[in-house]
């Protein structure tokens, strides 16, 4: 699987989606060239409906005509197919279990609570922010354990959990800005503050995470369209 | 001192997935039953984030979240056949996709149908049936989701085999139409009777009592 023409690999996605960002980072790590097919906001292409009939959502990876959906499943697929490139998941089963656990936590708990910050107000908002920060503190602890003093959850290089969580950084910053809140800070999550900088500067990530301003503008468009700042993608 | 311990409850379908995986692969383990109304200090120590079962303890190291545990079992006991996941990366991705689909769509929708009534319940049931269609298609030409034998995706959906009839008895409503889902119903029977699986089911009468009581406390009244 070392050689694939760029038409062999397609990613159906959209620039603001953190889930799509995961797939693009993974392909970059493996130096895989791909065609990025951008979906239009508010409509779903025929190709999307055909290749992901169950969820009709992005991202979808199309490789050699076969479609794979669900971002974390796609990232694992990429790791397994392009296995001559740098590894994305750890090699030890227990370390893999830990990174899968926290990646699922980001999707099941952290990101949903972050999204709620936008629509909440007053006391409810304060409670949700506190909940999100508690979650980030848990990830800070996980970071300290996993990184073992290195820059990333994956060690010297970006790994599965770096991708799963790092892909959210654009929206995390946008939510901080829109909500007038601080989620990552030096006091409670110093490791993650440093990690975020390293992650965004990494060669495989550079240019993929949208500017905070762009996402804030996009969120405004979403509010107009759906009445909620962050719909499900 | 057993090398492998599984924290479970008598009824948790998620913990049952792990029982099945360990039994199918012939891995020796010790079962520790939890009472979730009175959680042990061990459970709280080993799963501080969710405080739930199942938790697998292997050589003193805990792993939580059933699908994460299944992957761990598969990767750790590589030499123990059968493999729960295929070799081919695309087939692996599909197995993982279906398992996640169960957890993200099917099971939550069934739960909604369980705790609702009247029109709300009807709507939830329609959604369940819409999504079960994908499974029905996936089962074409196969005895199990994994092919000839029970594999990863079968373990993920296995709880349907015993819980659908419990649901139907407690609610008095049909969850899976016999005419619309013949393959799914055959699969449920095959899974129910599969070797290593057939002796693991929790007692049905106890499940009926439990879910009946649960429904009573949780039932969401239709808005007037």
Short mmCIF file of C-alpha atoms in Angstrom, two decimals, chain A residues 29 34 45 55 89 97 110 119 121 132 137 145 150-151 161 163 166 168 184 194 216 223 231 233:
data_model
loop_
_atom_site.label_atom_id
_atom_site.label_comp_id
_atom_site.label_asym_id
_atom_site.label_seq_id
_atom_site.Cartn_x
_atom_site.Cartn_y
_atom_site.Cartn_z
CA UNK A 29 1.56 12.07 9.17
CA UNK A 34 -5.36 12.98 -1.15
CA UNK A 45 -23.51 15.90 -2.07
CA UNK A 55 -25.02 8.84 9.01
CA UNK A 89 -1.31 4.53 17.74
CA UNK A 97 -6.44 1.17 25.40
CA UNK A 110 -15.58 16.89 26.53
CA UNK A 119 -25.89 28.42 24.25
CA UNK A 121 -26.24 31.60 30.16
CA UNK A 132 -15.65 21.38 30.84
CA UNK A 137 -8.04 18.71 34.14
CA UNK A 145 1.03 10.15 32.48
CA UNK A 150 7.77 14.53 26.16
CA UNK A 151 5.85 17.01 24.02
CA UNK A 161 -4.92 11.04 21.32
CA UNK A 163 -5.06 13.96 16.97
CA UNK A 166 -5.84 18.46 19.19
CA UNK A 168 -10.70 20.32 18.81
CA UNK A 184 -7.08 25.89 29.04
CA UNK A 194 2.28 23.88 26.26
CA UNK A 216 -16.16 32.62 15.25
CA UNK A 223 -26.61 30.44 14.38
CA UNK A 231 -24.79 21.90 15.27
CA UNK A 233 -21.54 17.95 11.87
#
